[in-house]
Short mmCIF file of N, CA and C in Angstrom, two decimals:
data_model
loop_
_atom_site.label_atom_id
_atom_site.label_comp_id
_atom_site.label_asym_id
_atom_site.label_seq_id
_atom_site.Cartn_x
_atom_site.Cartn_y
_atom_site.Cartn_z
N UNK C 471 5.90 -11.02 -2.69
CA UNK C 471 4.52 -10.56 -2.86
C UNK C 471 3.52 -11.61 -2.36
N UNK C 472 3.70 -12.86 -2.82
CA UNK C 472 2.74 -13.90 -2.46
C UNK C 472 2.78 -14.22 -0.97
N UNK C 473 3.95 -14.11 -0.37
CA UNK C 473 4.06 -14.31 1.08
C UNK C 473 3.28 -13.21 1.82
N UNK C 474 3.35 -11.97 1.30
CA UNK C 474 2.60 -10.86 1.90
C UNK C 474 1.10 -11.12 1.85
N UNK C 475 0.64 -11.78 0.80
CA UNK C 475 -0.79 -12.06 0.67
C UNK C 475 -1.30 -12.91 1.83
N UNK C 476 -0.48 -13.81 2.30
CA UNK C 476 -0.89 -14.68 3.40
C UNK C 476 -1.04 -13.93 4.71
N UNK C 477 -0.34 -12.81 4.84
CA UNK C 477 -0.35 -12.05 6.09
C UNK C 477 -1.28 -10.85 6.07
N UNK C 478 -2.06 -10.68 5.02
CA UNK C 478 -2.92 -9.50 4.93
C UNK C 478 -4.19 -9.70 5.74
N UNK C 479 -4.64 -8.64 6.42
CA UNK C 479 -5.91 -8.74 7.15
C UNK C 479 -7.08 -8.94 6.18
N UNK C 480 -7.98 -9.83 6.51
CA UNK C 480 -9.11 -10.14 5.65
C UNK C 480 -10.01 -8.96 5.37
N UNK C 481 -10.05 -8.01 6.28
CA UNK C 481 -10.91 -6.83 6.09
C UNK C 481 -10.44 -5.94 4.96
N UNK C 482 -9.17 -6.04 4.59
CA UNK C 482 -8.63 -5.18 3.53
C UNK C 482 -8.12 -6.00 2.34
N UNK C 483 -8.60 -7.22 2.23
CA UNK C 483 -8.32 -8.07 1.09
C UNK C 483 -9.66 -8.61 0.61
N UNK C 484 -10.07 -8.21 -0.57
CA UNK C 484 -11.39 -8.58 -1.09
C UNK C 484 -11.27 -9.09 -2.51
N UNK C 485 -12.14 -10.03 -2.85
CA UNK C 485 -12.23 -10.54 -4.21
C UNK C 485 -13.67 -10.43 -4.67
N UNK C 486 -13.85 -10.09 -5.94
CA UNK C 486 -15.19 -9.93 -6.51
C UNK C 486 -15.41 -11.01 -7.57
N UNK C 487 -16.52 -11.69 -7.45
CA UNK C 487 -16.88 -12.74 -8.41
C UNK C 487 -18.22 -12.39 -9.05
N UNK C 488 -18.34 -12.73 -10.31
CA UNK C 488 -19.61 -12.63 -11.02
C UNK C 488 -19.85 -13.97 -11.69
N UNK C 489 -20.89 -14.67 -11.25
CA UNK C 489 -21.21 -16.01 -11.78
C UNK C 489 -19.98 -16.92 -11.77
N UNK C 490 -19.35 -17.00 -10.62
CA UNK C 490 -18.18 -17.87 -10.40
C UNK C 490 -16.93 -17.46 -11.18
N UNK C 491 -16.92 -16.26 -11.73
CA UNK C 491 -15.74 -15.76 -12.44
C UNK C 491 -15.12 -14.65 -11.59
N UNK C 492 -13.83 -14.79 -11.30
CA UNK C 492 -13.13 -13.74 -10.57
C UNK C 492 -12.98 -12.54 -11.49
N UNK C 493 -13.57 -11.39 -11.11
CA UNK C 493 -13.53 -10.21 -11.97
C UNK C 493 -12.73 -9.06 -11.38
N UNK C 494 -12.38 -9.13 -10.11
CA UNK C 494 -11.61 -8.05 -9.53
C UNK C 494 -11.22 -8.32 -8.09
N UNK C 495 -10.29 -7.50 -7.60
CA UNK C 495 -9.87 -7.67 -6.23
C UNK C 495 -8.98 -6.55 -5.76
N UNK C 496 -8.81 -6.51 -4.44
CA UNK C 496 -7.93 -5.54 -3.80
C UNK C 496 -7.22 -6.26 -2.66
N UNK C 497 -5.97 -5.94 -2.47
CA UNK C 497 -5.19 -6.55 -1.40
C UNK C 497 -4.28 -5.50 -0.80
N UNK C 498 -4.33 -5.38 0.52
CA UNK C 498 -3.56 -4.35 1.21
C UNK C 498 -2.71 -4.98 2.31
N UNK C 499 -1.70 -4.25 2.75
CA UNK C 499 -0.91 -4.67 3.90
C UNK C 499 -0.67 -3.47 4.81
N UNK C 500 -0.46 -3.77 6.07
CA UNK C 500 -0.14 -2.74 7.05
C UNK C 500 1.37 -2.58 7.11
N UNK C 501 1.82 -1.33 7.19
CA UNK C 501 3.25 -1.03 7.29
C UNK C 501 3.45 -0.05 8.43
N UNK C 502 4.52 -0.22 9.21
CA UNK C 502 4.78 0.71 10.30
C UNK C 502 5.22 2.07 9.78
N UNK C 503 4.89 3.11 10.53
CA UNK C 503 5.42 4.44 10.25
C UNK C 503 6.58 4.65 11.22
N UNK C 504 7.77 4.82 10.68
CA UNK C 504 8.98 4.91 11.50
C UNK C 504 8.85 5.95 12.61
N UNK C 505 9.33 5.57 13.79
CA UNK C 505 9.37 6.49 14.91
C UNK C 505 8.05 6.69 15.62
N UNK C 506 7.01 5.94 15.22
CA UNK C 506 5.70 6.07 15.85
C UNK C 506 5.10 4.69 16.08
N UNK C 507 3.98 4.66 16.76
CA UNK C 507 3.23 3.41 16.88
C UNK C 507 2.14 3.34 15.82
N UNK C 508 2.11 4.32 14.94
CA UNK C 508 1.11 4.39 13.88
C UNK C 508 1.50 3.49 12.70
N UNK C 509 0.51 3.20 11.86
CA UNK C 509 0.74 2.39 10.68
C UNK C 509 0.15 3.07 9.46
N UNK C 510 0.54 2.58 8.30
CA UNK C 510 -0.06 3.02 7.06
C UNK C 510 -0.55 1.78 6.32
N UNK C 511 -1.53 1.98 5.49
CA UNK C 511 -2.13 0.88 4.74
C UNK C 511 -1.71 1.04 3.29
N UNK C 512 -1.01 0.05 2.77
CA UNK C 512 -0.52 0.07 1.40
C UNK C 512 -1.40 -0.82 0.54
N UNK C 513 -2.00 -0.25 -0.49
CA UNK C 513 -2.79 -1.02 -1.45
C UNK C 513 -1.80 -1.67 -2.40
N UNK C 514 -1.54 -2.97 -2.18
CA UNK C 514 -0.55 -3.70 -2.97
C UNK C 514 -1.05 -3.96 -4.38
N UNK C 515 -2.31 -4.29 -4.50
CA UNK C 515 -2.87 -4.56 -5.81
C UNK C 515 -4.35 -4.23 -5.83
N UNK C 516 -4.78 -3.70 -6.95
CA UNK C 516 -6.19 -3.36 -7.18
C UNK C 516 -6.43 -3.56 -8.66
N UNK C 517 -7.39 -4.38 -8.99
CA UNK C 517 -7.64 -4.61 -10.40
C UNK C 517 -9.04 -5.13 -10.67
N UNK C 518 -9.52 -4.81 -11.86
CA UNK C 518 -10.81 -5.28 -12.34
C UNK C 518 -10.61 -5.69 -13.80
N UNK C 519 -11.11 -6.86 -14.17
CA UNK C 519 -11.00 -7.29 -15.56
C UNK C 519 -11.65 -6.28 -16.49
N UNK C 520 -11.03 -6.05 -17.64
CA UNK C 520 -11.47 -5.02 -18.58
C UNK C 520 -12.97 -5.06 -18.90
N UNK C 521 -13.57 -6.21 -19.16
CA UNK C 521 -15.00 -6.21 -19.52
C UNK C 521 -15.92 -5.76 -18.38
N UNK C 522 -15.38 -5.73 -17.15
CA UNK C 522 -16.22 -5.38 -15.99
C UNK C 522 -15.90 -3.98 -15.46
N UNK C 523 -15.03 -3.26 -16.12
CA UNK C 523 -14.69 -1.91 -15.69
C UNK C 523 -15.81 -0.95 -16.03
N UNK C 524 -15.83 0.18 -15.33
CA UNK C 524 -16.85 1.20 -15.57
C UNK C 524 -18.18 0.89 -14.91
N UNK C 525 -18.20 -0.13 -14.06
CA UNK C 525 -19.44 -0.51 -13.38
C UNK C 525 -19.37 -0.23 -11.88
N UNK C 526 -18.29 0.43 -11.44
CA UNK C 526 -18.17 0.79 -10.03
C UNK C 526 -17.54 -0.27 -9.15
N UNK C 527 -17.04 -1.35 -9.74
CA UNK C 527 -16.46 -2.42 -8.94
C UNK C 527 -15.19 -1.94 -8.23
N UNK C 528 -14.30 -1.28 -8.96
CA UNK C 528 -13.08 -0.76 -8.35
C UNK C 528 -13.38 0.24 -7.25
N UNK C 529 -14.36 1.11 -7.49
CA UNK C 529 -14.75 2.09 -6.47
C UNK C 529 -15.27 1.40 -5.22
N UNK C 530 -16.06 0.35 -5.40
CA UNK C 530 -16.58 -0.41 -4.25
C UNK C 530 -15.45 -1.05 -3.46
N UNK C 531 -14.46 -1.58 -4.17
CA UNK C 531 -13.32 -2.20 -3.49
C UNK C 531 -12.55 -1.17 -2.66
N UNK C 532 -12.27 -0.02 -3.25
CA UNK C 532 -11.55 1.03 -2.52
C UNK C 532 -12.40 1.52 -1.34
N UNK C 533 -13.70 1.70 -1.56
CA UNK C 533 -14.59 2.13 -0.49
C UNK C 533 -14.60 1.13 0.66
N UNK C 534 -14.57 -0.16 0.35
CA UNK C 534 -14.58 -1.16 1.41
C UNK C 534 -13.30 -1.09 2.26
N UNK C 535 -12.17 -0.79 1.61
CA UNK C 535 -10.92 -0.63 2.35
C UNK C 535 -10.97 0.62 3.22
N UNK C 536 -11.51 1.70 2.69
CA UNK C 536 -11.64 2.93 3.48
C UNK C 536 -12.52 2.70 4.70
N UNK C 537 -13.62 1.99 4.52
CA UNK C 537 -14.50 1.68 5.65
C UNK C 537 -13.78 0.80 6.67
N UNK C 538 -13.08 -0.21 6.21
CA UNK C 538 -12.36 -1.11 7.11
C UNK C 538 -11.30 -0.36 7.90
N UNK C 539 -10.67 0.62 7.27
CA UNK C 539 -9.60 1.36 7.96
C UNK C 539 -10.13 2.19 9.12
N UNK C 540 -11.44 2.37 9.18
CA UNK C 540 -12.06 3.12 10.28
C UNK C 540 -12.43 2.22 11.46
N UNK C 541 -12.26 0.90 11.29
CA UNK C 541 -12.57 -0.04 12.36
C UNK C 541 -11.55 0.11 13.48
N UNK C 542 -11.96 -0.21 14.70
CA UNK C 542 -11.06 -0.07 15.85
C UNK C 542 -9.79 -0.91 15.67
N UNK C 543 -9.89 -2.02 14.96
CA UNK C 543 -8.73 -2.86 14.70
C UNK C 543 -7.63 -2.11 13.97
N UNK C 544 -8.02 -1.09 13.20
CA UNK C 544 -7.09 -0.32 12.40
C UNK C 544 -6.96 1.12 12.90
N UNK C 545 -7.20 1.34 14.19
CA UNK C 545 -7.22 2.72 14.70
C UNK C 545 -5.90 3.44 14.56
N UNK C 546 -4.80 2.71 14.42
CA UNK C 546 -3.50 3.35 14.26
C UNK C 546 -3.14 3.67 12.82
N UNK C 547 -4.02 3.35 11.88
CA UNK C 547 -3.76 3.66 10.47
C UNK C 547 -3.93 5.16 10.26
N UNK C 548 -2.86 5.80 9.82
CA UNK C 548 -2.87 7.25 9.61
C UNK C 548 -2.74 7.62 8.14
N UNK C 549 -2.36 6.66 7.30
CA UNK C 549 -2.18 6.92 5.86
C UNK C 549 -2.67 5.71 5.08
N UNK C 550 -3.15 5.98 3.87
CA UNK C 550 -3.46 4.92 2.91
C UNK C 550 -2.83 5.36 1.60
N UNK C 551 -2.07 4.46 0.98
CA UNK C 551 -1.42 4.85 -0.27
C UNK C 551 -1.30 3.67 -1.22
N UNK C 552 -0.99 3.98 -2.48
CA UNK C 552 -0.77 2.97 -3.51
C UNK C 552 0.17 3.55 -4.55
N UNK C 553 0.67 2.69 -5.40
CA UNK C 553 1.47 3.10 -6.55
C UNK C 553 0.71 2.74 -7.81
N UNK C 554 0.85 3.54 -8.83
CA UNK C 554 0.19 3.28 -10.10
C UNK C 554 1.26 3.06 -11.16
N UNK C 555 1.13 1.98 -11.89
CA UNK C 555 2.05 1.70 -12.98
C UNK C 555 1.70 2.62 -14.14
N UNK C 556 2.57 3.55 -14.46
CA UNK C 556 2.25 4.58 -15.45
C UNK C 556 2.13 4.04 -16.87
N UNK C 557 2.68 2.86 -17.13
CA UNK C 557 2.57 2.29 -18.48
C UNK C 557 1.31 1.46 -18.64
N UNK C 558 0.41 1.51 -17.68
CA UNK C 558 -0.82 0.75 -17.73
C UNK C 558 -1.77 1.43 -18.71
N UNK C 559 -1.80 0.93 -19.94
CA UNK C 559 -2.64 1.53 -20.97
C UNK C 559 -4.02 0.89 -21.05
N UNK C 560 -4.21 -0.20 -20.32
CA UNK C 560 -5.47 -0.94 -20.41
C UNK C 560 -6.49 -0.38 -19.43
#
């Protein structure tokens, strides 16, 4: 996982700070789609600290990735996906 972080494009890896406190972030990686020259964008991690939830921070992070995926650098991105941990009660 941590090795993947070093190879992620900066346009789809964002961190949010409030008064020098890290409160949220998103990190994605590009993956090939077998048999094509197309790629998919996998949201490896997305999180916002509990006290800062409900303020639109997570939505802004996802929106920034969606906007970045429309850049010419990512023109071959045909899918964006993520996994959700179902036991996440927080």
